[in-house]
Amino acid sequence: MTISFADRVAIVTGAGGGLGRAYALELARRGAKVVVNDLGGSRDGTGSSLSAAQAVVDEIVAAGGEAMANGASVTDAAAVEKMVAFVKERWGRIDILVNNAGILRDKTFVKMTIEDFRQVTDVHLMGSVICTKAVWEIMREQAYGRILMTTSSTGLYGNFGQANYGAAKLALVGLMKTLALEGAKYNVKVNTIAPLAATRMTEDLMPPELLAKMGPETVAPAAVYLVSDEAPTNAIINAGGGGFERAYVTLTRGIHVAAEDMSAETIAARFDEISDRTGEIVPDTGAAQGAVALGGQR
Ligand code: NAD
């Protein structure tokens, strides 16, 4: 099977460097017309410049591909809408959105200001919401869409000093889960990648010998698959350094008790049973989880 993106139009946010650049190059190499969006600021989100995005466009064009640079901040709804309208006018459709732009403001929670929290949440969560909202109706109307969210091991499992980032990143899994349901009828598939790669975001977090094995090109195969014609929906894939795993939000079988037994003491006494992972499931929807809670699937 060959995965092709001929005649597809893709927007990759934060594609002026790191992972976004690798995704943009690979999509373009496989035939997509690519919008290389990047605010061009520093790691903590300050400053802006179009030069990083333009450099990636130049690379794509030099390799025979088609691309345009865009410097909109994903947090600026008006600028994102303008970008989308321009792309639609120029290339007629928008098939793929990769929500990749991100910043870091790492601090322990005790030192983290509300502003540090808001800024990080704003770029990762609201940036993805704003970009997705801007293409959603177009994708529904054309009955084709592929959207990729970017979570992180921090969102899925936690990491010291990243309360803001972890909260924003897991929120994107929640966003995916409902959009995958709402998009299904319209062939709009929504997935999430949890990357691990050597970029400016991680350059001081991992030892050089590890970083050398973890270039962004080791994540790109999963990202590209998750926005292809063959893409699943509602999948979370961890990728980096040759490893590819799938993450799930699981539910234990738990217990179901009569009204007279519903006490904190019952929970304490049966906590091991509630936590037992034997026969755990992955509910398709929140409603399916509710059915389990009511004892319907036991
Ligand atoms: P990076 O800093 O190289 O890339 C992020 C890009 O987003 C930058 O080019 C930056 O200019 C751009 N950006 C920031 N704010 C923006 C805004 N408001 N509008 C538009 N563009 C903006 O880092 P990266 O590692 O390539 O990160 C890409 C994504 O992957 C991020 O969402 C990050 O949280 C996620 N991630 C990375 C790793 C990793 O190991 N590198 C791990 C988990 C998650």
mmCIF file of N, CA and C in Angstrom, residues 53-150:
data_model
loop_
_atom_site.group_PDB
_atom_site.id
_atom_site.type_symbol
_atom_site.label_atom_id
_atom_site.label_comp_id
_atom_site.label_asym_id
_atom_site.label_seq_id
_atom_site.Cartn_x
_atom_site.Cartn_y
_atom_site.Cartn_z
ATOM 1 N N ALA A 53 8.802 29.755 8.799
ATOM 2 C CA ALA A 53 7.791 29.139 7.923
ATOM 3 C C ALA A 53 8.227 29.255 6.462
ATOM 4 N N GLN A 54 8.748 30.422 6.104
ATOM 5 C CA GLN A 54 9.162 30.632 4.710
ATOM 6 C C GLN A 54 10.309 29.696 4.339
ATOM 7 N N ALA A 55 11.221 29.444 5.276
ATOM 8 C CA ALA A 55 12.359 28.543 4.998
ATOM 9 C C ALA A 55 11.848 27.132 4.699
ATOM 10 N N VAL A 56 10.821 26.693 5.409
ATOM 11 C CA VAL A 56 10.265 25.355 5.159
ATOM 12 C C VAL A 56 9.556 25.333 3.802
ATOM 13 N N VAL A 57 8.843 26.406 3.486
ATOM 14 C CA VAL A 57 8.211 26.505 2.159
ATOM 15 C C VAL A 57 9.284 26.433 1.078
ATOM 16 N N ASP A 58 10.380 27.143 1.276
ATOM 17 C CA ASP A 58 11.468 27.124 0.277
ATOM 18 C C ASP A 58 12.005 25.704 0.090
ATOM 19 N N GLU A 59 12.136 24.968 1.201
ATOM 20 C CA GLU A 59 12.610 23.578 1.119
ATOM 21 C C GLU A 59 11.654 22.721 0.299
ATOM 22 N N ILE A 60 10.350 22.903 0.569
ATOM 23 C CA ILE A 60 9.335 22.105 -0.137
ATOM 24 C C ILE A 60 9.356 22.431 -1.628
ATOM 25 N N VAL A 61 9.403 23.711 -1.921
ATOM 26 C CA VAL A 61 9.386 24.135 -3.327
ATOM 27 C C VAL A 61 10.652 23.646 -4.044
ATOM 28 N N ALA A 62 11.785 23.718 -3.364
ATOM 29 C CA ALA A 62 13.054 23.262 -3.967
ATOM 30 C C ALA A 62 12.999 21.766 -4.282
ATOM 31 N N ALA A 63 12.209 21.037 -3.502
ATOM 32 C CA ALA A 63 12.085 19.587 -3.727
ATOM 33 C C ALA A 63 10.975 19.277 -4.735
ATOM 34 N N GLY A 64 10.379 20.324 -5.321
ATOM 35 C CA GLY A 64 9.356 20.110 -6.351
ATOM 36 C C GLY A 64 7.935 20.131 -5.826
ATOM 37 N N GLY A 65 7.746 20.485 -4.575
ATOM 38 C CA GLY A 65 6.403 20.488 -3.989
ATOM 39 C C GLY A 65 5.758 21.864 -4.022
ATOM 40 N N GLU A 66 4.537 21.918 -3.453
ATOM 41 C CA GLU A 66 3.788 23.171 -3.439
ATOM 42 C C GLU A 66 3.465 23.541 -1.994
ATOM 43 N N ALA A 67 3.737 24.778 -1.628
ATOM 44 C CA ALA A 67 3.498 25.179 -0.233
ATOM 45 C C ALA A 67 3.348 26.685 -0.138
ATOM 46 N N MET A 68 2.691 27.119 0.935
ATOM 47 C CA MET A 68 2.635 28.563 1.224
ATOM 48 C C MET A 68 2.911 28.784 2.705
ATOM 49 N N ALA A 69 3.512 29.916 2.997
ATOM 50 C CA ALA A 69 3.815 30.244 4.392
ATOM 51 C C ALA A 69 2.701 31.097 4.959
ATOM 52 N N ASN A 70 2.457 30.926 6.254
ATOM 53 C CA ASN A 70 1.448 31.736 6.925
ATOM 54 C C ASN A 70 1.905 32.003 8.350
ATOM 55 N N GLY A 71 1.805 33.259 8.779
ATOM 56 C CA GLY A 71 2.346 33.623 10.083
ATOM 57 C C GLY A 71 1.295 33.858 11.150
ATOM 58 N N ALA A 72 0.058 33.387 10.924
ATOM 59 C CA ALA A 72 -1.010 33.623 11.909
ATOM 60 C C ALA A 72 -0.703 32.916 13.220
ATOM 61 N N SER A 73 -1.029 33.580 14.311
ATOM 62 C CA SER A 73 -0.994 32.869 15.592
ATOM 63 C C SER A 73 -2.251 32.026 15.679
ATOM 64 N N VAL A 74 -2.104 30.790 16.104
ATOM 65 C CA VAL A 74 -3.285 29.913 16.215
ATOM 66 C C VAL A 74 -4.278 30.424 17.255
ATOM 67 N N THR A 75 -3.849 31.342 18.088
ATOM 68 C CA THR A 75 -4.748 31.896 19.111
ATOM 69 C C THR A 75 -5.575 33.076 18.592
ATOM 70 N N ASP A 76 -5.274 33.520 17.375
ATOM 71 C CA ASP A 76 -5.928 34.695 16.802
ATOM 72 C C ASP A 76 -6.994 34.220 15.806
ATOM 73 N N ALA A 77 -8.251 34.136 16.289
ATOM 74 C CA ALA A 77 -9.317 33.550 15.464
ATOM 75 C C ALA A 77 -9.482 34.281 14.132
ATOM 76 N N ALA A 78 -9.380 35.608 14.148
ATOM 77 C CA ALA A 78 -9.578 36.363 12.912
ATOM 78 C C ALA A 78 -8.473 36.042 11.909
ATOM 79 N N ALA A 79 -7.224 35.970 12.390
ATOM 80 C CA ALA A 79 -6.093 35.677 11.497
ATOM 81 C C ALA A 79 -6.182 34.244 10.964
ATOM 82 N N VAL A 80 -6.650 33.312 11.807
ATOM 83 C CA VAL A 80 -6.790 31.911 11.367
ATOM 84 C C VAL A 80 -7.895 31.811 10.311
ATOM 85 N N GLU A 81 -9.006 32.513 10.549
ATOM 86 C CA GLU A 81 -10.095 32.494 9.560
ATOM 87 C C GLU A 81 -9.635 33.076 8.234
ATOM 88 N N LYS A 82 -8.821 34.118 8.315
ATOM 89 C CA LYS A 82 -8.280 34.742 7.102
ATOM 90 C C LYS A 82 -7.390 33.734 6.353
ATOM 91 N N MET A 83 -6.552 33.032 7.115
ATOM 92 C CA MET A 83 -5.675 32.011 6.512
ATOM 93 C C MET A 83 -6.520 30.957 5.798
ATOM 94 N N VAL A 84 -7.541 30.471 6.480
ATOM 95 C CA VAL A 84 -8.383 29.404 5.921
ATOM 96 C C VAL A 84 -9.103 29.897 4.662
ATOM 97 N N ALA A 85 -9.622 31.114 4.711
ATOM 98 C CA ALA A 85 -10.329 31.662 3.549
ATOM 99 C C ALA A 85 -9.371 31.792 2.362
ATOM 100 N N PHE A 86 -8.149 32.214 2.641
ATOM 101 C CA PHE A 86 -7.161 32.383 1.575
ATOM 102 C C PHE A 86 -6.805 31.031 0.948
ATOM 103 N N VAL A 87 -6.613 30.030 1.787
ATOM 104 C CA VAL A 87 -6.249 28.687 1.301
ATOM 105 C C VAL A 87 -7.391 28.121 0.458
ATOM 106 N N LYS A 88 -8.606 28.292 0.945
ATOM 107 C CA LYS A 88 -9.789 27.787 0.236
ATOM 108 C C LYS A 88 -9.888 28.440 -1.144
ATOM 109 N N GLU A 89 -9.627 29.761 -1.176
ATOM 110 C CA GLU A 89 -9.716 30.489 -2.434
ATOM 111 C C GLU A 89 -8.616 30.031 -3.401
ATOM 112 N N ARG A 90 -7.426 29.845 -2.854
ATOM 113 C CA ARG A 90 -6.279 29.525 -3.714
ATOM 114 C C ARG A 90 -6.250 28.054 -4.140
ATOM 115 N N TRP A 91 -6.567 27.157 -3.208
ATOM 116 C CA TRP A 91 -6.432 25.719 -3.503
ATOM 117 C C TRP A 91 -7.761 24.962 -3.478
ATOM 118 N N GLY A 92 -8.861 25.679 -3.198
ATOM 119 C CA GLY A 92 -10.200 25.092 -3.394
ATOM 120 C C GLY A 92 -10.736 24.207 -2.286
ATOM 121 N N ARG A 93 -9.896 23.662 -1.432
ATOM 122 C CA ARG A 93 -10.363 22.756 -0.382
ATOM 123 C C ARG A 93 -9.348 22.702 0.754
ATOM 124 N N ILE A 94 -9.760 22.144 1.867
ATOM 125 C CA ILE A 94 -8.824 21.893 2.978
ATOM 126 C C ILE A 94 -9.146 20.500 3.502
ATOM 127 N N ASP A 95 -8.223 19.577 3.290
ATOM 128 C CA ASP A 95 -8.463 18.179 3.656
ATOM 129 C C ASP A 95 -7.897 17.813 5.011
ATOM 130 N N ILE A 96 -6.800 18.466 5.362
ATOM 131 C CA ILE A 96 -6.038 18.019 6.535
ATOM 132 C C ILE A 96 -5.670 19.212 7.398
ATOM 133 N N LEU A 97 -5.850 19.044 8.701
ATOM 134 C CA LEU A 97 -5.356 20.042 9.654
ATOM 135 C C LEU A 97 -4.530 19.314 10.700
ATOM 136 N N VAL A 98 -3.286 19.717 10.825
ATOM 137 C CA VAL A 98 -2.449 19.161 11.889
ATOM 138 C C VAL A 98 -2.253 20.253 12.939
ATOM 139 N N ASN A 99 -2.892 20.069 14.085
ATOM 140 C CA ASN A 99 -2.751 21.024 15.195
ATOM 141 C C ASN A 99 -1.483 20.676 15.961
ATOM 142 N N ASN A 100 -0.410 21.379 15.641
ATOM 143 C CA ASN A 100 0.906 21.018 16.170
ATOM 144 C C ASN A 100 1.555 22.159 16.948
ATOM 145 N N ALA A 101 1.128 23.407 16.696
ATOM 146 C CA ALA A 101 1.792 24.561 17.332
ATOM 147 C C ALA A 101 1.764 24.446 18.849
ATOM 148 N N GLY A 102 2.864 24.831 19.475
ATOM 149 C CA GLY A 102 2.870 24.759 20.925
ATOM 150 C C GLY A 102 4.012 25.522 21.560
ATOM 151 N N ILE A 103 3.830 25.817 22.840
ATOM 152 C CA ILE A 103 4.860 26.513 23.616
ATOM 153 C C ILE A 103 5.009 25.826 24.970
ATOM 154 N N LEU A 104 6.049 26.196 25.668
ATOM 155 C CA LEU A 104 6.279 25.651 27.011
ATOM 156 C C LEU A 104 6.521 26.789 28.002
ATOM 157 N N ARG A 105 5.998 26.629 29.185
ATOM 158 C CA ARG A 105 6.354 27.518 30.309
ATOM 159 C C ARG A 105 6.476 26.634 31.538
ATOM 160 N N ASP A 106 7.503 25.804 31.557
ATOM 161 C CA ASP A 106 7.662 24.818 32.631
ATOM 162 C C ASP A 106 8.059 25.469 33.949
ATOM 163 N N LYS A 107 7.339 25.109 34.975
ATOM 164 C CA LYS A 107 7.655 25.518 36.360
ATOM 165 C C LYS A 107 6.875 24.593 37.271
ATOM 166 N N THR A 108 7.357 24.397 38.487
ATOM 167 C CA THR A 108 6.523 23.649 39.422
ATOM 168 C C THR A 108 5.265 24.480 39.681
ATOM 169 N N PHE A 109 4.209 23.820 40.068
ATOM 170 C CA PHE A 109 2.922 24.498 40.222
ATOM 171 C C PHE A 109 3.012 25.635 41.235
ATOM 172 N N VAL A 110 3.858 25.450 42.239
ATOM 173 C CA VAL A 110 3.985 26.480 43.279
ATOM 174 C C VAL A 110 4.548 27.792 42.699
ATOM 175 N N LYS A 111 5.374 27.667 41.658
ATOM 176 C CA LYS A 111 5.966 28.881 41.059
ATOM 177 C C LYS A 111 5.214 29.356 39.808
ATOM 178 N N MET A 112 4.301 28.557 39.322
ATOM 179 C CA MET A 112 3.615 28.867 38.071
ATOM 180 C C MET A 112 2.574 29.962 38.292
ATOM 181 N N THR A 113 2.615 30.994 37.466
ATOM 182 C CA THR A 113 1.588 32.031 37.584
ATOM 183 C C THR A 113 0.363 31.603 36.770
ATOM 184 N N ILE A 114 -0.736 32.230 37.087
ATOM 185 C CA ILE A 114 -1.959 31.952 36.315
ATOM 186 C C ILE A 114 -1.723 32.326 34.855
ATOM 187 N N GLU A 115 -0.933 33.381 34.642
ATOM 188 C CA GLU A 115 -0.630 33.805 33.268
ATOM 189 C C GLU A 115 0.152 32.712 32.516
ATOM 190 N N ASP A 116 1.128 32.064 33.201
ATOM 191 C CA ASP A 116 1.857 30.935 32.587
ATOM 192 C C ASP A 116 0.880 29.828 32.201
ATOM 193 N N PHE A 117 -0.089 29.618 33.065
ATOM 194 C CA PHE A 117 -1.077 28.560 32.814
ATOM 195 C C PHE A 117 -1.959 28.933 31.619
ATOM 196 N N ARG A 118 -2.442 30.164 31.650
ATOM 197 C CA ARG A 118 -3.345 30.626 30.587
ATOM 198 C C ARG A 118 -2.670 30.619 29.215
ATOM 199 N N GLN A 119 -1.419 31.105 29.171
ATOM 200 C CA GLN A 119 -0.711 31.210 27.883
ATOM 201 C C GLN A 119 -0.552 29.838 27.239
ATOM 202 N N VAL A 120 -0.151 28.875 28.043
ATOM 203 C CA VAL A 120 0.092 27.527 27.518
ATOM 204 C C VAL A 120 -1.223 26.878 27.083
ATOM 205 N N THR A 121 -2.247 27.046 27.899
ATOM 206 C CA THR A 121 -3.564 26.494 27.560
ATOM 207 C C THR A 121 -4.113 27.175 26.303
ATOM 208 N N ASP A 122 -3.863 28.457 26.219
ATOM 209 C CA ASP A 122 -4.355 29.245 25.096
ATOM 210 C C ASP A 122 -3.787 28.735 23.769
ATOM 211 N N VAL A 123 -2.483 28.505 23.728
ATOM 212 C CA VAL A 123 -1.860 28.082 22.460
ATOM 213 C C VAL A 123 -2.260 26.632 22.133
ATOM 214 N N HIS A 124 -2.079 25.725 23.085
ATOM 215 C CA HIS A 124 -2.318 24.307 22.774
ATOM 216 C C HIS A 124 -3.808 24.011 22.613
ATOM 217 N N LEU A 125 -4.589 24.364 23.618
ATOM 218 C CA LEU A 125 -6.006 23.998 23.568
ATOM 219 C C LEU A 125 -6.806 24.945 22.680
ATOM 220 N N MET A 126 -6.809 26.228 23.040
ATOM 221 C CA MET A 126 -7.646 27.155 22.269
ATOM 222 C C MET A 126 -7.126 27.318 20.846
ATOM 223 N N GLY A 127 -5.802 27.243 20.663
ATOM 224 C CA GLY A 127 -5.247 27.298 19.302
ATOM 225 C C GLY A 127 -5.792 26.157 18.455
ATOM 226 N N SER A 128 -5.849 24.964 19.023
ATOM 227 C CA SER A 128 -6.373 23.810 18.276
ATOM 228 C C SER A 128 -7.879 23.960 18.047
ATOM 229 N N VAL A 129 -8.575 24.487 19.039
ATOM 230 C CA VAL A 129 -10.021 24.704 18.886
ATOM 231 C C VAL A 129 -10.280 25.723 17.765
ATOM 232 N N ILE A 130 -9.533 26.815 17.806
ATOM 233 C CA ILE A 130 -9.742 27.889 16.812
ATOM 234 C C ILE A 130 -9.456 27.374 15.393
ATOM 235 N N CYS A 131 -8.362 26.663 15.212
ATOM 236 C CA CYS A 131 -8.014 26.163 13.870
ATOM 237 C C CYS A 131 -9.020 25.103 13.414
ATOM 238 N N THR A 132 -9.418 24.234 14.334
ATOM 239 C CA THR A 132 -10.366 23.170 13.974
ATOM 240 C C THR A 132 -11.720 23.763 13.610
ATOM 241 N N LYS A 133 -12.148 24.731 14.410
ATOM 242 C CA LYS A 133 -13.438 25.394 14.142
ATOM 243 C C LYS A 133 -13.412 26.050 12.759
ATOM 244 N N ALA A 134 -12.272 26.625 12.399
ATOM 245 C CA ALA A 134 -12.172 27.345 11.119
ATOM 246 C C ALA A 134 -12.275 26.411 9.912
ATOM 247 N N VAL A 135 -11.899 25.133 10.064
ATOM 248 C CA VAL A 135 -11.970 24.212 8.908
ATOM 249 C C VAL A 135 -13.140 23.228 9.004
ATOM 250 N N TRP A 136 -13.788 23.166 10.145
ATOM 251 C CA TRP A 136 -14.776 22.104 10.422
ATOM 252 C C TRP A 136 -15.900 22.069 9.384
ATOM 253 N N GLU A 137 -16.507 23.247 9.138
ATOM 254 C CA GLU A 137 -17.647 23.306 8.217
ATOM 255 C C GLU A 137 -17.204 22.956 6.791
ATOM 256 N N ILE A 138 -15.998 23.401 6.436
ATOM 257 C CA ILE A 138 -15.478 23.084 5.090
ATOM 258 C C ILE A 138 -15.343 21.567 4.958
ATOM 259 N N MET A 139 -14.788 20.935 5.958
ATOM 260 C CA MET A 139 -14.591 19.476 5.909
ATOM 261 C C MET A 139 -15.924 18.742 5.886
ATOM 262 N N ARG A 140 -16.862 19.203 6.669
ATOM 263 C CA ARG A 140 -18.192 18.572 6.680
ATOM 264 C C ARG A 140 -18.831 18.689 5.300
ATOM 265 N N GLU A 141 -18.758 19.884 4.710
ATOM 266 C CA GLU A 141 -19.388 20.112 3.409
ATOM 267 C C GLU A 141 -18.763 19.271 2.316
ATOM 268 N N GLN A 142 -17.445 19.108 2.376
ATOM 269 C CA GLN A 142 -16.794 18.319 1.315
ATOM 270 C C GLN A 142 -16.784 16.817 1.665
ATOM 271 N N ALA A 143 -17.378 16.471 2.822
ATOM 272 C CA ALA A 143 -17.437 15.071 3.292
ATOM 273 C C ALA A 143 -16.068 14.418 3.282
ATOM 274 N N TYR A 144 -15.080 15.195 3.686
ATOM 275 C CA TYR A 144 -13.725 14.649 3.842
ATOM 276 C C TYR A 144 -12.934 15.570 4.760
ATOM 277 N N GLY A 145 -12.349 14.979 5.755
ATOM 278 C CA GLY A 145 -11.484 15.774 6.630
ATOM 279 C C GLY A 145 -10.642 14.874 7.508
ATOM 280 N N ARG A 146 -9.432 15.313 7.740
ATOM 281 C CA ARG A 146 -8.532 14.587 8.649
ATOM 282 C C ARG A 146 -7.916 15.624 9.589
ATOM 283 N N ILE A 147 -8.120 15.423 10.886
ATOM 284 C CA ILE A 147 -7.608 16.388 11.867
ATOM 285 C C ILE A 147 -6.740 15.643 12.861
ATOM 286 N N LEU A 148 -5.578 16.202 13.126
ATOM 287 C CA LEU A 148 -4.676 15.581 14.092
ATOM 288 C C LEU A 148 -4.446 16.548 15.249
ATOM 289 N N MET A 149 -4.706 16.056 16.459
ATOM 290 C CA MET A 149 -4.372 16.807 17.668
ATOM 291 C C MET A 149 -3.000 16.351 18.141
ATOM 292 N N THR A 150 -2.339 17.190 18.915
ATOM 293 C CA THR A 150 -1.043 16.788 19.476
ATOM 294 C C THR A 150 -1.130 16.804 20.982
#
